[in-house]
PDB file of C-alpha atoms in Angstrom:
ATOM      1  CA  MET A   1     -11.384  -1.203  -1.261  1.00  0.00           C
ATOM      2  CA  ALA A   2      -8.948  -3.175  -3.421  1.00  0.00           C
ATOM      3  CA  VAL A   3      -6.692  -5.778  -1.838  1.00  0.00           C
ATOM      4  CA  MET A   4      -3.220  -4.437  -0.986  1.00  0.00           C
ATOM      5  CA  ARG A   5      -1.410  -7.255   0.829  1.00  0.00           C
ATOM      6  CA  SER A   6       1.725  -7.024  -1.308  1.00  0.00           C
ATOM      7  CA  ILE A   7       3.124  -4.086  -3.264  1.00  0.00           C
ATOM      8  CA  MET A   8       6.020  -5.220  -5.432  1.00  0.00           C
ATOM      9  CA  TYR A   9       8.458  -2.560  -6.623  1.00  0.00           C
ATOM     10  CA  ILE A  10       9.942  -2.963 -10.097  1.00  0.00           C
ATOM     11  CA  PRO A  11      12.763  -0.768 -11.461  1.00  0.00           C
ATOM     12  CA  GLY A  12      11.108   0.992 -14.362  1.00  0.00           C
ATOM     13  CA  ASN A  13      14.236   0.787 -16.506  1.00  0.00           C
ATOM     14  CA  ASN A  14      14.913  -2.944 -16.235  1.00  0.00           C
ATOM     15  CA  PRO A  15      13.399  -5.011 -19.106  1.00  0.00           C
ATOM     16  CA  LYS A  16      14.398  -8.243 -17.343  1.00  0.00           C
ATOM     17  CA  PHE A  17      12.157  -7.450 -14.366  1.00  0.00           C
ATOM     18  CA  ILE A  18       9.393  -5.974 -16.505  1.00  0.00           C
ATOM     19  CA  ASP A  19       9.186  -9.169 -18.563  1.00  0.00           C
ATOM     20  CA  LYS A  20       8.489 -11.151 -15.378  1.00  0.00           C
ATOM     21  CA  ILE A  21       5.728  -8.913 -14.017  1.00  0.00           C
ATOM     22  CA  ALA A  22       2.819 -11.094 -15.129  1.00  0.00           C
ATOM     23  CA  SER A  23       4.226 -14.036 -13.158  1.00  0.00           C
ATOM     24  CA  ILE A  24       4.502 -12.091  -9.883  1.00  0.00           C
ATOM     25  CA  PRO A  25       1.318 -12.606  -7.789  1.00  0.00           C
ATOM     26  CA  ALA A  26       1.486  -9.211  -6.071  1.00  0.00           C
ATOM     27  CA  ASP A  27      -1.690  -7.236  -5.447  1.00  0.00           C
ATOM     28  CA  ILE A  28       0.015  -4.066  -6.728  1.00  0.00           C
ATOM     29  CA  ILE A  29       2.939  -3.712  -9.128  1.00  0.00           C
ATOM     30  CA  THR A  30       4.719  -0.388  -8.677  1.00  0.00           C
ATOM     31  CA  PHE A  31       7.106   0.818 -11.366  1.00  0.00           C
ATOM     32  CA  ASP A  32       9.863   2.861  -9.765  1.00  0.00           C
ATOM     33  CA  LEU A  33      10.843   6.230 -11.188  1.00  0.00           C
ATOM     34  CA  GLU A  34      12.561   7.435  -8.029  1.00  0.00           C
ATOM     35  CA  ASP A  35      15.519   6.026  -6.066  1.00  0.00           C
ATOM     36  CA  ALA A  36      16.117   3.014  -8.322  1.00  0.00           C
ATOM     37  CA  ILE A  37      16.594   5.236 -11.382  1.00  0.00           C
ATOM     38  CA  PRO A  38      19.676   7.465 -11.859  1.00  0.00           C
ATOM     39  CA  PRO A  39      18.976  11.005 -13.115  1.00  0.00           C
ATOM     40  CA  SER A  40      20.515  10.262 -16.517  1.00  0.00           C
ATOM     41  CA  GLU A  41      17.919   7.501 -17.109  1.00  0.00           C
ATOM     42  CA  LYS A  42      14.760   9.199 -15.863  1.00  0.00           C
ATOM     43  CA  GLU A  43      13.453  10.248 -19.277  1.00  0.00           C
ATOM     44  CA  ALA A  44      14.042   6.885 -20.941  1.00  0.00           C
ATOM     45  CA  THR A  45      12.442   5.162 -17.954  1.00  0.00           C
ATOM     46  CA  ARG A  46       9.322   7.298 -18.224  1.00  0.00           C
ATOM     47  CA  VAL A  47       8.909   6.142 -21.811  1.00  0.00           C
ATOM     48  CA  MET A  48       9.485   2.503 -20.872  1.00  0.00           C
ATOM     49  CA  ILE A  49       6.931   2.660 -18.067  1.00  0.00           C
ATOM     50  CA  LYS A  50       4.287   4.223 -20.300  1.00  0.00           C
ATOM     51  CA  GLU A  51       4.798   1.418 -22.814  1.00  0.00           C
ATOM     52  CA  ASN A  52       4.476  -1.273 -20.139  1.00  0.00           C
ATOM     53  CA  LEU A  53       1.591  -0.105 -17.961  1.00  0.00           C
ATOM     54  CA  HIS A  54      -0.480  -3.036 -19.234  1.00  0.00           C
ATOM     55  CA  ARG A  55       2.017  -5.648 -17.998  1.00  0.00           C
ATOM     56  CA  GLY A  56       0.883  -5.534 -14.368  1.00  0.00           C
ATOM     57  CA  ARG A  57      -2.727  -5.988 -15.338  1.00  0.00           C
ATOM     58  CA  GLU A  58      -1.812  -9.137 -17.254  1.00  0.00           C
ATOM     59  CA  GLY A  59      -0.967 -10.696 -13.900  1.00  0.00           C
ATOM     60  CA  GLY A  60      -4.117  -9.403 -12.217  1.00  0.00           C
ATOM     61  CA  ALA A  61      -2.388  -6.625 -10.285  1.00  0.00           C
ATOM     62  CA  GLN A  62      -3.144  -2.956  -9.932  1.00  0.00           C
ATOM     63  CA  VAL A  63      -0.490  -0.740 -11.535  1.00  0.00           C
ATOM     64  CA  PHE A  64       1.122   2.171  -9.701  1.00  0.00           C
ATOM     65  CA  VAL A  65       4.209   4.281 -10.395  1.00  0.00           C
ATOM     66  CA  ARG A  66       6.455   5.766  -7.710  1.00  0.00           C
ATOM     67  CA  ILE A  67       7.195   9.329  -8.762  1.00  0.00           C
ATOM     68  CA  ASN A  68       9.794  11.820  -7.573  1.00  0.00           C
ATOM     69  CA  ASN A  69       8.688  14.316  -4.932  1.00  0.00           C
ATOM     70  CA  TRP A  70       8.017  17.966  -5.688  1.00  0.00           C
ATOM     71  CA  GLU A  71      11.323  19.231  -4.302  1.00  0.00           C
ATOM     72  CA  THR A  72      13.237  17.444  -7.076  1.00  0.00           C
ATOM     73  CA  GLY A  73      11.583  19.465  -9.836  1.00  0.00           C
ATOM     74  CA  MET A  74      10.848  16.202 -11.698  1.00  0.00           C
ATOM     75  CA  THR A  75       7.290  15.499 -10.565  1.00  0.00           C
ATOM     76  CA  ASN A  76       5.491  17.250 -13.408  1.00  0.00           C
ATOM     77  CA  ASP A  77       7.639  15.497 -16.006  1.00  0.00           C
ATOM     78  CA  ASP A  78       6.937  12.154 -14.337  1.00  0.00           C
ATOM     79  CA  LEU A  79       3.192  12.738 -14.351  1.00  0.00           C
ATOM     80  CA  GLU A  80       3.017  14.049 -17.896  1.00  0.00           C
ATOM     81  CA  ALA A  81       4.737  10.869 -19.057  1.00  0.00           C
ATOM     82  CA  ILE A  82       2.887   8.185 -17.094  1.00  0.00           C
ATOM     83  CA  VAL A  83      -0.720   9.314 -16.503  1.00  0.00           C
ATOM     84  CA  TRP A  84      -2.541   7.392 -19.222  1.00  0.00           C
ATOM     85  CA  PRO A  85      -5.346   4.816 -19.303  1.00  0.00           C
ATOM     86  CA  GLY A  86      -4.115   1.685 -17.533  1.00  0.00           C
ATOM     87  CA  LEU A  87      -2.545   3.527 -14.613  1.00  0.00           C
ATOM     88  CA  ASP A  88      -4.297   2.843 -11.303  1.00  0.00           C
ATOM     89  CA  GLY A  89      -2.279   5.145  -9.090  1.00  0.00           C
ATOM     90  CA  VAL A  90       0.880   7.031  -8.260  1.00  0.00           C
ATOM     91  CA  THR A  91       3.029   6.824  -5.154  1.00  0.00           C
ATOM     92  CA  LEU A  92       4.489  10.157  -4.097  1.00  0.00           C
ATOM     93  CA  ALA A  93       7.964   9.629  -2.682  1.00  0.00           C
ATOM     94  CA  LYS A  94       8.971  11.518   0.469  1.00  0.00           C
ATOM     95  CA  THR A  95       5.560  13.065   1.032  1.00  0.00           C
ATOM     96  CA  GLY A  96       6.129  15.824   3.553  1.00  0.00           C
ATOM     97  CA  CYS A  97       2.868  17.688   4.088  1.00  0.00           C
ATOM     98  CA  ALA A  98      -0.754  17.943   3.032  1.00  0.00           C
ATOM     99  CA  ALA A  99       0.104  20.567   0.399  1.00  0.00           C
ATOM    100  CA  ASP A 100       2.257  17.970  -1.420  1.00  0.00           C
ATOM    101  CA  VAL A 101      -0.749  15.671  -1.716  1.00  0.00           C
ATOM    102  CA  GLN A 102      -3.191  18.420  -2.690  1.00  0.00           C
ATOM    103  CA  ARG A 103      -0.857  19.666  -5.410  1.00  0.00           C
ATOM    104  CA  LEU A 104      -0.641  16.120  -6.767  1.00  0.00           C
ATOM    105  CA  ASP A 105      -4.433  15.782  -6.693  1.00  0.00           C
ATOM    106  CA  TRP A 106      -4.838  18.965  -8.743  1.00  0.00           C
ATOM    107  CA  LYS A 107      -2.256  17.873 -11.309  1.00  0.00           C
ATOM    108  CA  LEU A 108      -3.869  14.457 -11.681  1.00  0.00           C
ATOM    109  CA  GLU A 109      -7.266  16.043 -12.254  1.00  0.00           C
ATOM    110  CA  GLU A 110      -5.834  18.330 -14.926  1.00  0.00           C
ATOM    111  CA  LEU A 111      -4.214  15.393 -16.719  1.00  0.00           C
ATOM    112  CA  GLU A 112      -7.313  13.203 -16.469  1.00  0.00           C
ATOM    113  CA  MET A 113      -9.457  15.929 -17.990  1.00  0.00           C
ATOM    114  CA  ARG A 114      -6.937  16.579 -20.732  1.00  0.00           C
ATOM    115  CA  ARG A 115      -6.601  12.906 -21.643  1.00  0.00           C
ATOM    116  CA  GLY A 116     -10.200  11.795 -21.386  1.00  0.00           C
ATOM    117  CA  ILE A 117      -9.768   9.765 -18.221  1.00  0.00           C
ATOM    118  CA  PRO A 118     -12.669   9.913 -15.717  1.00  0.00           C
ATOM    119  CA  VAL A 119     -11.708  12.342 -12.953  1.00  0.00           C
ATOM    120  CA  GLY A 120     -10.645  10.503  -9.815  1.00  0.00           C
ATOM    121  CA  THR A 121      -9.474   7.373 -11.630  1.00  0.00           C
ATOM    122  CA  VAL A 122      -5.811   7.701 -10.673  1.00  0.00           C
ATOM    123  CA  LYS A 123      -5.375   7.082  -6.950  1.00  0.00           C
ATOM    124  CA  ILE A 124      -2.705   8.385  -4.588  1.00  0.00           C
ATOM    125  CA  SER A 125      -0.350   6.385  -2.412  1.00  0.00           C
ATOM    126  CA  MET A 126       1.987   8.309  -0.100  1.00  0.00           C
ATOM    127  CA  LEU A 127       5.423   7.307   1.095  1.00  0.00           C
ATOM    128  CA  LEU A 128       5.860   8.743   4.586  1.00  0.00           C
ATOM    129  CA  GLU A 129       9.587   8.308   5.003  1.00  0.00           C
ATOM    130  CA  THR A 130      10.967  11.473   6.601  1.00  0.00           C
ATOM    131  CA  ALA A 131      10.592  13.025  10.032  1.00  0.00           C
ATOM    132  CA  LYS A 132       8.469  15.760   8.444  1.00  0.00           C
ATOM    133  CA  GLY A 133       6.246  13.270   6.653  1.00  0.00           C
ATOM    134  CA  VAL A 134       5.702  11.177   9.776  1.00  0.00           C
ATOM    135  CA  GLN A 135       4.980  14.260  11.881  1.00  0.00           C
ATOM    136  CA  ASN A 136       2.376  15.395   9.312  1.00  0.00           C
ATOM    137  CA  ALA A 137       0.993  11.915   8.644  1.00  0.00           C
ATOM    138  CA  GLY A 138      -2.529  12.701   9.820  1.00  0.00           C
ATOM    139  CA  GLU A 139      -2.902  15.762   7.599  1.00  0.00           C
ATOM    140  CA  CYS A 140      -1.359  13.970   4.612  1.00  0.00           C
ATOM    141  CA  CYS A 141      -3.701  11.000   4.878  1.00  0.00           C
ATOM    142  CA  LEU A 142      -6.741  13.292   4.946  1.00  0.00           C
ATOM    143  CA  ALA A 143      -5.540  15.624   2.190  1.00  0.00           C
ATOM    144  CA  SER A 144      -7.240  13.988  -0.815  1.00  0.00           C
ATOM    145  CA  LYS A 145     -10.170  11.728  -1.635  1.00  0.00           C
ATOM    146  CA  ARG A 146      -7.818   9.947  -4.029  1.00  0.00           C
ATOM    147  CA  ASN A 147      -5.714   8.598  -1.158  1.00  0.00           C
ATOM    148  CA  VAL A 148      -5.890   4.824  -0.856  1.00  0.00           C
ATOM    149  CA  ASN A 149      -2.837   4.017   1.243  1.00  0.00           C
ATOM    150  CA  ALA A 150       0.209   5.380   3.001  1.00  0.00           C
ATOM    151  CA  ILE A 151       3.484   3.478   3.149  1.00  0.00           C
ATOM    152  CA  PHE A 152       5.890   3.807   6.045  1.00  0.00           C
ATOM    153  CA  GLY A 153       9.378   4.112   4.555  1.00  0.00           C
ATOM    154  CA  ALA A 154      11.736   2.925   7.277  1.00  0.00           C
ATOM    155  CA  VAL A 155      15.030   3.160   5.378  1.00  0.00           C
ATOM    156  CA  ASP A 156      14.775   6.844   4.494  1.00  0.00           C
ATOM    157  CA  TYR A 157      13.129   7.629   7.826  1.00  0.00           C
ATOM    158  CA  CYS A 158      16.069   6.172   9.757  1.00  0.00           C
ATOM    159  CA  ARG A 159      18.526   8.031   7.539  1.00  0.00           C
ATOM    160  CA  ASP A 160      16.649  11.268   8.186  1.00  0.00           C
ATOM    161  CA  MET A 161      16.631  10.584  11.933  1.00  0.00           C
ATOM    162  CA  ARG A 162      20.361   9.696  11.848  1.00  0.00           C
ATOM    163  CA  VAL A 163      19.789   6.308  13.442  1.00  0.00           C
ATOM    164  CA  LYS A 164      20.697   2.790  12.370  1.00  0.00           C
ATOM    165  CA  LEU A 165      18.072   0.609  10.713  1.00  0.00           C
ATOM    166  CA  THR A 166      17.847  -2.678  12.634  1.00  0.00           C
ATOM    167  CA  SER A 167      15.879  -5.914  12.349  1.00  0.00           C
ATOM    168  CA  ALA A 168      14.551  -5.397  15.870  1.00  0.00           C
ATOM    169  CA  ALA A 169      12.962  -2.152  14.558  1.00  0.00           C
ATOM    170  CA  VAL A 170      12.966  -0.411  17.951  1.00  0.00           C
ATOM    171  CA  GLU A 171      13.996   2.816  16.233  1.00  0.00           C
ATOM    172  CA  GLN A 172      10.860   2.621  14.052  1.00  0.00           C
ATOM    173  CA  GLN A 173       8.224   2.077  16.720  1.00  0.00           C
ATOM    174  CA  TYR A 174       6.934   5.645  17.100  1.00  0.00           C
ATOM    175  CA  ALA A 175       6.810   6.423  13.382  1.00  0.00           C
ATOM    176  CA  ARG A 176       5.403   3.030  12.464  1.00  0.00           C
ATOM    177  CA  ALA A 177       2.585   3.386  14.966  1.00  0.00           C
ATOM    178  CA  LYS A 178       1.820   6.989  14.023  1.00  0.00           C
ATOM    179  CA  VAL A 179       1.494   6.191  10.310  1.00  0.00           C
ATOM    180  CA  ALA A 180      -0.845   3.280  11.062  1.00  0.00           C
ATOM    181  CA  VAL A 181      -3.070   5.456  13.265  1.00  0.00           C
ATOM    182  CA  ALA A 182      -3.123   8.220  10.642  1.00  0.00           C
ATOM    183  CA  CYS A 183      -4.260   5.730   8.006  1.00  0.00           C
ATOM    184  CA  ARG A 184      -7.039   4.370  10.179  1.00  0.00           C
ATOM    185  CA  THR A 185      -8.207   7.915  10.947  1.00  0.00           C
ATOM    186  CA  ALA A 186      -8.489   8.624   7.217  1.00  0.00           C
ATOM    187  CA  GLY A 187      -9.985   5.248   6.331  1.00  0.00           C
ATOM    188  CA  ILE A 188      -7.100   4.225   4.080  1.00  0.00           C
ATOM    189  CA  VAL A 189      -4.767   1.221   4.138  1.00  0.00           C
ATOM    190  CA  ALA A 190      -1.543   1.241   6.157  1.00  0.00           C
ATOM    191  CA  ILE A 191       1.322  -0.383   4.244  1.00  0.00           C
ATOM    192  CA  ASP A 192       4.397  -1.447   6.178  1.00  0.00           C
ATOM    193  CA  ALA A 193       8.009  -0.698   5.289  1.00  0.00           C
ATOM    194  CA  PRO A 194      10.197  -3.051   3.255  1.00  0.00           C
ATOM    195  CA  PHE A 195      11.904  -5.823   5.206  1.00  0.00           C
ATOM    196  CA  VAL A 196      15.368  -5.480   3.731  1.00  0.00           C
ATOM    197  CA  ASP A 197      16.795  -8.871   4.774  1.00  0.00           C
ATOM    198  CA  PHE A 198      14.763 -10.626   2.073  1.00  0.00           C
ATOM    199  CA  LYS A 199      16.346 -14.053   2.703  1.00  0.00           C
ATOM    200  CA  ASP A 200      15.200 -14.092   6.334  1.00  0.00           C
ATOM    201  CA  ILE A 201      11.644 -15.373   5.943  1.00  0.00           C
ATOM    202  CA  PRO A 202      11.158 -16.192   9.679  1.00  0.00           C
ATOM    203  CA  GLY A 203      12.285 -12.654  10.508  1.00  0.00           C
ATOM    204  CA  PHE A 204       9.925 -11.311   7.854  1.00  0.00           C
ATOM    205  CA  GLU A 205       7.027 -13.288   9.324  1.00  0.00           C
ATOM    206  CA  LYS A 206       7.736 -11.971  12.838  1.00  0.00           C
ATOM    207  CA  ASN A 207       7.999  -8.409  11.557  1.00  0.00           C
ATOM    208  CA  VAL A 208       4.683  -8.758   9.698  1.00  0.00           C
ATOM    209  CA  ALA A 209       3.001 -10.094  12.842  1.00  0.00           C
ATOM    210  CA  ASP A 210       4.240  -7.103  14.844  1.00  0.00           C
ATOM    211  CA  GLY A 211       3.040  -4.683  12.162  1.00  0.00           C
ATOM    212  CA  LYS A 212      -0.386  -6.308  11.923  1.00  0.00           C
ATOM    213  CA  GLN A 213      -0.837  -5.686  15.642  1.00  0.00           C
ATOM    214  CA  MET A 214      -0.241  -1.992  14.901  1.00  0.00           C
ATOM    215  CA  GLY A 215      -2.843  -1.968  12.134  1.00  0.00           C
ATOM    216  CA  TYR A 216      -0.816  -2.609   8.980  1.00  0.00           C
ATOM    217  CA  GLU A 217      -2.666  -4.475   6.244  1.00  0.00           C
ATOM    218  CA  GLY A 218      -0.016  -4.890   3.549  1.00  0.00           C
ATOM    219  CA  ARG A 219       3.661  -4.661   2.736  1.00  0.00           C
ATOM    220  CA  MET A 220       6.031  -2.889   0.398  1.00  0.00           C
ATOM    221  CA  ILE A 221       7.998  -5.740  -1.202  1.00  0.00           C
ATOM    222  CA  ILE A 222      11.526  -5.532  -2.580  1.00  0.00           C
ATOM    223  CA  HIS A 223      12.042  -9.188  -3.575  1.00  0.00           C
ATOM    224  CA  PRO A 224       9.673 -11.614  -5.364  1.00  0.00           C
ATOM    225  CA  GLY A 225      10.334 -14.230  -2.690  1.00  0.00           C
ATOM    226  CA  GLN A 226       8.443 -12.095  -0.167  1.00  0.00           C
ATOM    227  CA  VAL A 227       5.249 -11.812  -2.226  1.00  0.00           C
ATOM    228  CA  GLU A 228       3.614 -15.163  -1.449  1.00  0.00           C
ATOM    229  CA  PRO A 229       4.439 -14.984   2.294  1.00  0.00           C
ATOM    230  CA  SER A 230       3.029 -11.458   2.374  1.00  0.00           C
ATOM    231  CA  ASN A 231      -0.173 -12.510   0.612  1.00  0.00           C
ATOM    232  CA  THR A 232      -0.622 -15.343   3.090  1.00  0.00           C
ATOM    233  CA  LEU A 233       0.280 -13.417   6.230  1.00  0.00           C
ATOM    234  CA  TYR A 234      -1.931 -10.417   5.481  1.00  0.00           C
ATOM    235  CA  ALA A 235      -4.937 -12.567   4.603  1.00  0.00           C
ATOM    236  CA  PRO A 236      -7.297 -13.542   7.438  1.00  0.00           C
ATOM    237  CA  ASP A 237      -6.323 -16.793   9.119  1.00  0.00           C
ATOM    238  CA  PRO A 238      -8.768 -19.611   8.209  1.00  0.00           C
ATOM    239  CA  ALA A 239      -9.538 -20.116  11.899  1.00  0.00           C
ATOM    240  CA  ASP A 240     -10.400 -16.427  12.222  1.00  0.00           C
ATOM    241  CA  VAL A 241     -12.669 -16.627   9.187  1.00  0.00           C
ATOM    242  CA  GLN A 242     -14.567 -19.539  10.729  1.00  0.00           C
ATOM    243  CA  TRP A 243     -14.791 -17.688  14.046  1.00  0.00           C
ATOM    244  CA  ALA A 244     -16.150 -14.635  12.228  1.00  0.00           C
ATOM    245  CA  LYS A 245     -18.808 -16.714  10.461  1.00  0.00           C
ATOM    246  CA  ASP A 246     -19.894 -18.203  13.790  1.00  0.00           C
ATOM    247  CA  VAL A 247     -20.009 -14.776  15.429  1.00  0.00           C
ATOM    248  CA  VAL A 248     -22.132 -13.249  12.669  1.00  0.00           C
ATOM    249  CA  LYS A 249     -24.529 -16.188  12.689  1.00  0.00           C
ATOM    250  CA  VAL A 250     -25.086 -16.266  16.451  1.00  0.00           C
ATOM    251  CA  PHE A 251     -25.307 -12.478  16.833  1.00  0.00           C
ATOM    252  CA  GLU A 252     -27.810 -12.099  14.014  1.00  0.00           C
ATOM    253  CA  GLU A 253     -29.931 -15.103  14.953  1.00  0.00           C
ATOM    254  CA  GLU A 254     -29.789 -14.913  18.750  1.00  0.00           C
ATOM    255  CA  GLY A 255     -29.078 -11.205  19.185  1.00  0.00           C
ATOM    256  CA  LEU A 256     -30.434  -8.897  16.511  1.00  0.00           C
ATOM    257  CA  ALA A 257     -33.424 -11.094  15.678  1.00  0.00           C
ATOM    258  CA  LYS A 258     -34.443 -11.254  19.344  1.00  0.00           C
ATOM    259  CA  GLY A 259     -33.635  -7.673  20.330  1.00  0.00           C
ATOM    260  CA  LYS A 260     -30.561  -8.529  22.377  1.00  0.00           C
ATOM    261  CA  ALA A 261     -27.389  -6.421  22.462  1.00  0.00           C
ATOM    262  CA  ALA A 262     -25.137  -9.283  23.567  1.00  0.00           C
ATOM    263  CA  VAL A 263     -25.078 -13.064  23.182  1.00  0.00           C
ATOM    264  CA  SER A 264     -22.704 -15.899  24.007  1.00  0.00           C
ATOM    265  CA  LEU A 265     -20.470 -18.003  21.767  1.00  0.00           C
ATOM    266  CA  ASN A 266     -18.348 -20.792  23.248  1.00  0.00           C
ATOM    267  CA  GLY A 267     -18.537 -19.182  26.664  1.00  0.00           C
ATOM    268  CA  LYS A 268     -17.490 -15.712  25.476  1.00  0.00           C
ATOM    269  CA  MET A 269     -19.580 -12.590  25.116  1.00  0.00           C
ATOM    270  CA  VAL A 270     -20.429 -11.387  21.617  1.00  0.00           C
ATOM    271  CA  ASP A 271     -21.624  -7.773  21.459  1.00  0.00           C
ATOM    272  CA  THR A 272     -21.748  -5.163  18.706  1.00  0.00           C
ATOM    273  CA  PRO A 273     -17.972  -4.394  18.548  1.00  0.00           C
ATOM    274  CA  VAL A 274     -17.195  -8.121  18.299  1.00  0.00           C
ATOM    275  CA  TYR A 275     -19.851  -8.501  15.600  1.00  0.00           C
ATOM    276  CA  LEU A 276     -18.440  -5.578  13.603  1.00  0.00           C
ATOM    277  CA  ASN A 277     -14.932  -7.017  13.895  1.00  0.00           C
ATOM    278  CA  ALA A 278     -16.214 -10.328  12.534  1.00  0.00           C
ATOM    279  CA  GLN A 279     -17.836  -8.524   9.615  1.00  0.00           C
ATOM    280  CA  ASP A 280     -14.530  -6.783   8.832  1.00  0.00           C
ATOM    281  CA  ILE A 281     -12.737 -10.142   8.709  1.00  0.00           C
ATOM    282  CA  LEU A 282     -15.338 -11.610   6.355  1.00  0.00           C
ATOM    283  CA  ALA A 283     -15.234  -8.514   4.145  1.00  0.00           C
ATOM    284  CA  ALA A 284     -11.445  -8.768   3.858  1.00  0.00           C
ATOM    285  CA  GLN A 285     -11.677 -12.430   2.919  1.00  0.00           C
ATOM    286  CA  ALA A 286     -14.405 -11.664   0.363  1.00  0.00           C
ATOM    287  CA  GLU A 287     -12.138  -9.090  -1.312  1.00  0.00           C
ATOM    288  CA  ILE A 288      -9.341 -11.633  -1.558  1.00  0.00           C
ATOM    289  CA  ASP A 289     -11.701 -14.308  -2.903  1.00  0.00           C
ATOM    290  CA  ALA A 290     -13.001 -11.874  -5.526  1.00  0.00           C
ATOM    291  CA  LYS A 291      -9.479 -10.967  -6.608  1.00  0.00           C
ATOM    292  CA  ASN A 292      -8.469 -14.633  -6.881  1.00  0.00           C
ATOM    293  CA  ALA A 293     -11.607 -15.413  -8.868  1.00  0.00           C
ATOM    294  CA  GLY A 294     -10.821 -12.630 -11.303  1.00  0.00           C
ATOM    295  CA  LYS A 295      -7.402 -13.984 -12.253  1.00  0.00           C
TER     296      LYS A 295
END
């Protein structure tokens, strides 16, 4: 699975931001066709995005586009304009139920077939940012084989719940946890909500640490200054990588090779779950190393 530590959102109608895309070291660049774009500029923005799909790839990133949800009546127009070679995925804003995702899957297949793109190329990212979307998170995450991640959208979620968005994030705990569990159930990546106080890097770091303990593996980014911290924080810690290497070595040499189900490392038991966890850490680091090598 591709690395998704940082997902940087770029207004699709802003040439100034688009010109800087290649210099932003985000894992995914997402052109925005939704909230950042007023209705009067949607059509022109679609054209601009289509013409600039290649920009994200120049910086080594995957390229996604956030599209308007089905209830707006704009989704088909968005897709017709932006599904071309060079697009890695679309993010469906305000995903509410599995039917939203399935309808998107069908439309993507129709466009891929019509435009000579291998079926299944364009992936789906879901923004779960309403009470309905959070409540249906499990079904949404399982609704399509194209799904690669789900993003918890705290700002819209809090607005829908009629509560204040705070840095302490107490009001987000239930939804944040439910989205992470839904992603793990479906085998896709959980992406955490934007941290809106982009100048507060210590607060950002604390919030990331809390989210990682829930199972989040990446972040929706609203300011370039958050990209590097996100890439660092969502990568395995070097000490954990070394621990994982030691675990794999001792379990394979002293456990598997000798028919044992558990061994000892530095006075602590190493059994199959610990071994599998170590393998996950090494796999994550290998993905990051491969991405860095490909730049």
